XYZ file of N, CA and C in Angstrom:
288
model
N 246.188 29.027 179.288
C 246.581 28.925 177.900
C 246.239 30.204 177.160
N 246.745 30.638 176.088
C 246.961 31.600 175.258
C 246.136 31.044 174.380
N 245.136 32.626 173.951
C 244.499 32.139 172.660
C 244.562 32.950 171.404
N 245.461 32.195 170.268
C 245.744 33.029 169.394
C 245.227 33.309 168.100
N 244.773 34.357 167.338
C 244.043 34.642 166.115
C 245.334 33.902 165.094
N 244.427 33.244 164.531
C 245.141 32.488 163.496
C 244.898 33.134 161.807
N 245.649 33.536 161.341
C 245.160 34.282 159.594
C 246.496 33.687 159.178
N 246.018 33.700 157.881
C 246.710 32.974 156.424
C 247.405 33.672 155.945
N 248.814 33.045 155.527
C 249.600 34.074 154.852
C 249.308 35.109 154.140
N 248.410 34.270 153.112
C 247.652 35.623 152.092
C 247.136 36.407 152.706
N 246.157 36.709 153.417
C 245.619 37.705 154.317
C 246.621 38.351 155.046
N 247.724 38.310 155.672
C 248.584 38.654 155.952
C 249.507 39.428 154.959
N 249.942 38.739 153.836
C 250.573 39.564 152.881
C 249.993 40.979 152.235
N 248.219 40.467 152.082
C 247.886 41.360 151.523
C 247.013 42.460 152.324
N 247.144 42.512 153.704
C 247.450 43.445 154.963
C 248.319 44.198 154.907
N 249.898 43.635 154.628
C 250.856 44.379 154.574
C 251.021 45.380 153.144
N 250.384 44.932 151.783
C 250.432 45.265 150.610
C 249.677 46.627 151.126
N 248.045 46.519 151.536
C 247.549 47.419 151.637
C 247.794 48.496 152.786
N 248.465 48.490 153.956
C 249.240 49.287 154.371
C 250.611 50.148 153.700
N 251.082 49.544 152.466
C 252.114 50.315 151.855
C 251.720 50.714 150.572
N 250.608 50.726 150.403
C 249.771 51.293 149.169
C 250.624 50.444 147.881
N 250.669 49.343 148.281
C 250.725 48.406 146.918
C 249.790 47.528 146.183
N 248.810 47.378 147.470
C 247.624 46.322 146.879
C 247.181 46.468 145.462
N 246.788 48.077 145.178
C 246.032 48.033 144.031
C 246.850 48.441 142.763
N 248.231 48.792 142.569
C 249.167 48.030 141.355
C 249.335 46.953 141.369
N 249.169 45.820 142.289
C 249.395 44.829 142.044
C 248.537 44.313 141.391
N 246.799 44.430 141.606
C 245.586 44.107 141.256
C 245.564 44.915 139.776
N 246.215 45.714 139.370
C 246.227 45.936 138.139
C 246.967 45.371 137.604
N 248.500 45.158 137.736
C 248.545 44.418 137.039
C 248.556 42.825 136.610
N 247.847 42.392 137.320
C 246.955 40.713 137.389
C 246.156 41.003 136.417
N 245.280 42.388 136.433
C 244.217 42.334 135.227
C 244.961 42.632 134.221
N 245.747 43.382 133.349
C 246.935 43.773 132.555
C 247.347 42.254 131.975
N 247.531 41.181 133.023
C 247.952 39.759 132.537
C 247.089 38.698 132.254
N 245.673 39.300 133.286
C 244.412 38.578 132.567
C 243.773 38.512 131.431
N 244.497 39.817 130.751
C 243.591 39.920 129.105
C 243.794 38.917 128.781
N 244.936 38.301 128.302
C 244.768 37.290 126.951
C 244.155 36.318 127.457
N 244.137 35.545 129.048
C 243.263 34.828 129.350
C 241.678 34.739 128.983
N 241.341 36.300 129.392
C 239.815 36.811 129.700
C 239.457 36.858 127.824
N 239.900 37.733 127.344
C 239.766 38.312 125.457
C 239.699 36.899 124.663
N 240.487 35.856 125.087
C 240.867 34.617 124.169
C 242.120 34.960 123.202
N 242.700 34.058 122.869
C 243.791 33.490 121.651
C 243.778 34.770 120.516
N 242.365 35.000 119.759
C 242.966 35.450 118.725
C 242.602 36.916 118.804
N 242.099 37.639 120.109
C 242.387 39.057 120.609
C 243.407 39.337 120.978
N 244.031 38.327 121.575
C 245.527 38.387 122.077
C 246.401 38.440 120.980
N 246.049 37.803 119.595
C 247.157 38.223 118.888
C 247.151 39.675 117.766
N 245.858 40.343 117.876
C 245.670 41.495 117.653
C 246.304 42.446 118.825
N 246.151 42.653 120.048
C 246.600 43.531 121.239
C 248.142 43.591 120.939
N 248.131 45.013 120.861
C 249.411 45.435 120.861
C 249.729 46.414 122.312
N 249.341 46.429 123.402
C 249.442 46.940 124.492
C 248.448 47.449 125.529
N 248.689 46.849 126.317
C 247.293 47.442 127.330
C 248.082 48.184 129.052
N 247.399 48.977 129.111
C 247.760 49.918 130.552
C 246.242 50.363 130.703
N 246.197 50.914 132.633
C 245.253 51.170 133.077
C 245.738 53.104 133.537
N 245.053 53.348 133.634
C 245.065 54.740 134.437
C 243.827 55.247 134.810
N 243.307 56.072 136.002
C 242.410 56.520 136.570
C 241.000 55.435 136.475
N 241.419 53.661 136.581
C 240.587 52.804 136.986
C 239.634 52.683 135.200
N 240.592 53.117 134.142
C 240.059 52.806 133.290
C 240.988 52.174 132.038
N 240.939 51.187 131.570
C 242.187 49.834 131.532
C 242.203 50.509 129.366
N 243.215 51.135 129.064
C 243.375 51.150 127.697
C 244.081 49.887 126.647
N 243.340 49.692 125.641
C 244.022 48.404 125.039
C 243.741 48.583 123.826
N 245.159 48.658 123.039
C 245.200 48.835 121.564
C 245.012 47.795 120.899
N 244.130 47.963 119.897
C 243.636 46.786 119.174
C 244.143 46.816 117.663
N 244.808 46.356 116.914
C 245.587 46.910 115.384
C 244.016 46.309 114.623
N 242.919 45.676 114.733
C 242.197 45.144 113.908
C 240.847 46.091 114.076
N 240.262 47.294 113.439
C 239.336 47.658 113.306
C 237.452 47.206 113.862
N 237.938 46.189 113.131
C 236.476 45.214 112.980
C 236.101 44.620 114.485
N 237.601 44.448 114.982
C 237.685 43.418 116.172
C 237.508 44.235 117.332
N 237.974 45.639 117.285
C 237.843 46.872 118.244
C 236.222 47.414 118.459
N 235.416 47.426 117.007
C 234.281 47.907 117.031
C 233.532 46.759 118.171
N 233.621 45.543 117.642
C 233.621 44.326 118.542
C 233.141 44.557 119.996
N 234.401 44.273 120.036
C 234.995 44.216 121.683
C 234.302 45.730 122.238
N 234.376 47.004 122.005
C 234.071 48.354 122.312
C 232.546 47.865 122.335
N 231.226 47.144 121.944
C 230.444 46.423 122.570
C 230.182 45.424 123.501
N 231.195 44.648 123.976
C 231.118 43.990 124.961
C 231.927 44.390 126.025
N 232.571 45.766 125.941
C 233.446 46.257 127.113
C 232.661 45.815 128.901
N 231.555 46.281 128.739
C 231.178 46.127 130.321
C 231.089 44.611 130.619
N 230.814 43.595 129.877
C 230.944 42.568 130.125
C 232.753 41.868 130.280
N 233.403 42.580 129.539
C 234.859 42.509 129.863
C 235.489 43.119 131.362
N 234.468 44.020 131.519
C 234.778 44.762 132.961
C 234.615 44.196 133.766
N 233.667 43.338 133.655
C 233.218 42.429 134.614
C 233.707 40.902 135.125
N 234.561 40.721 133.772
C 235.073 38.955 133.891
C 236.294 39.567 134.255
N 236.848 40.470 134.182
C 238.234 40.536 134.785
C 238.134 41.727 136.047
N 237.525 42.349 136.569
C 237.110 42.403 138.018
C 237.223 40.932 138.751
N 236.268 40.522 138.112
C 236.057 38.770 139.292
C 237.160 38.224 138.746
N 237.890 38.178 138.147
C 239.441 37.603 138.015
C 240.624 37.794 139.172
N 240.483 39.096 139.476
C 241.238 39.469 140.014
C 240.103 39.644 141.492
N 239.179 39.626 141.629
C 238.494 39.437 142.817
C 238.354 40.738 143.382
N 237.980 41.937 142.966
C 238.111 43.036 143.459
C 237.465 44.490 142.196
N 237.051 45.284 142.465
C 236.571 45.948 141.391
C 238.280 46.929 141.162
N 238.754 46.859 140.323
C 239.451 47.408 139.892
C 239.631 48.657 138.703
N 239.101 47.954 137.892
C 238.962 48.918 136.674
C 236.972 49.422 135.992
N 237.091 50.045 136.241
C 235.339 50.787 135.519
C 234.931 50.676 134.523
N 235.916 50.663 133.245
C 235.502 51.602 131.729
C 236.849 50.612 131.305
N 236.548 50.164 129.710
C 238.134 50.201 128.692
C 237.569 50.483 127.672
N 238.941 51.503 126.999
C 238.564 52.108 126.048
C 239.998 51.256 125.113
N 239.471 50.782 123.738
C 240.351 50.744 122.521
C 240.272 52.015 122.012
N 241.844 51.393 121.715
C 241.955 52.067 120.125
C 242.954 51.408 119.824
């Protein structure tokens, strides 16, 4: 009898992702879609756009008060949406 390694689609898919250098746009943008989850309701309706570049996630905030905010709890934001997406992805976010 034949004995065969058995792996899960997902592990499989995301074998193939990371052989074609897609894994980690994809993992960005999961975090990109995690804000309004991760921020809550009424950050989400201040955010007027968020993008990542060089592993550091930018997100415009139109509310002053709410930016000074948040620009204190950034590393703790770094951190709930890393483990969101299950992977360290992004380092640093900077508002403005």
């Amino acid at each position: 009898m034949f004995k065969r390694e058995v792996k899960s689609i997902k592990s499989l898919i995301m074998q193939n992702l990371r052989a074609q250098g897609l894994e980690t746009p994809l993992l960005q943008k999961r975090i990109m879609d995690a804000w309004p989850l991760i921020a809550g309701p009424v950050v989400e309706r201040y955010t007027r756009g968020t993008s990542i570049s060089n592993q550091t996630m930018y997100v415009h905030i139109t509310n002053p008060a709410l930016r000074a905010d948040l620009s204190m709890r950034r590393q703790e934001l770094v951190r709930l949406l890393n483990n969101y997406v299950g992977s360290n992805i992004i380092v640093d976010i900077r508002f403005n």
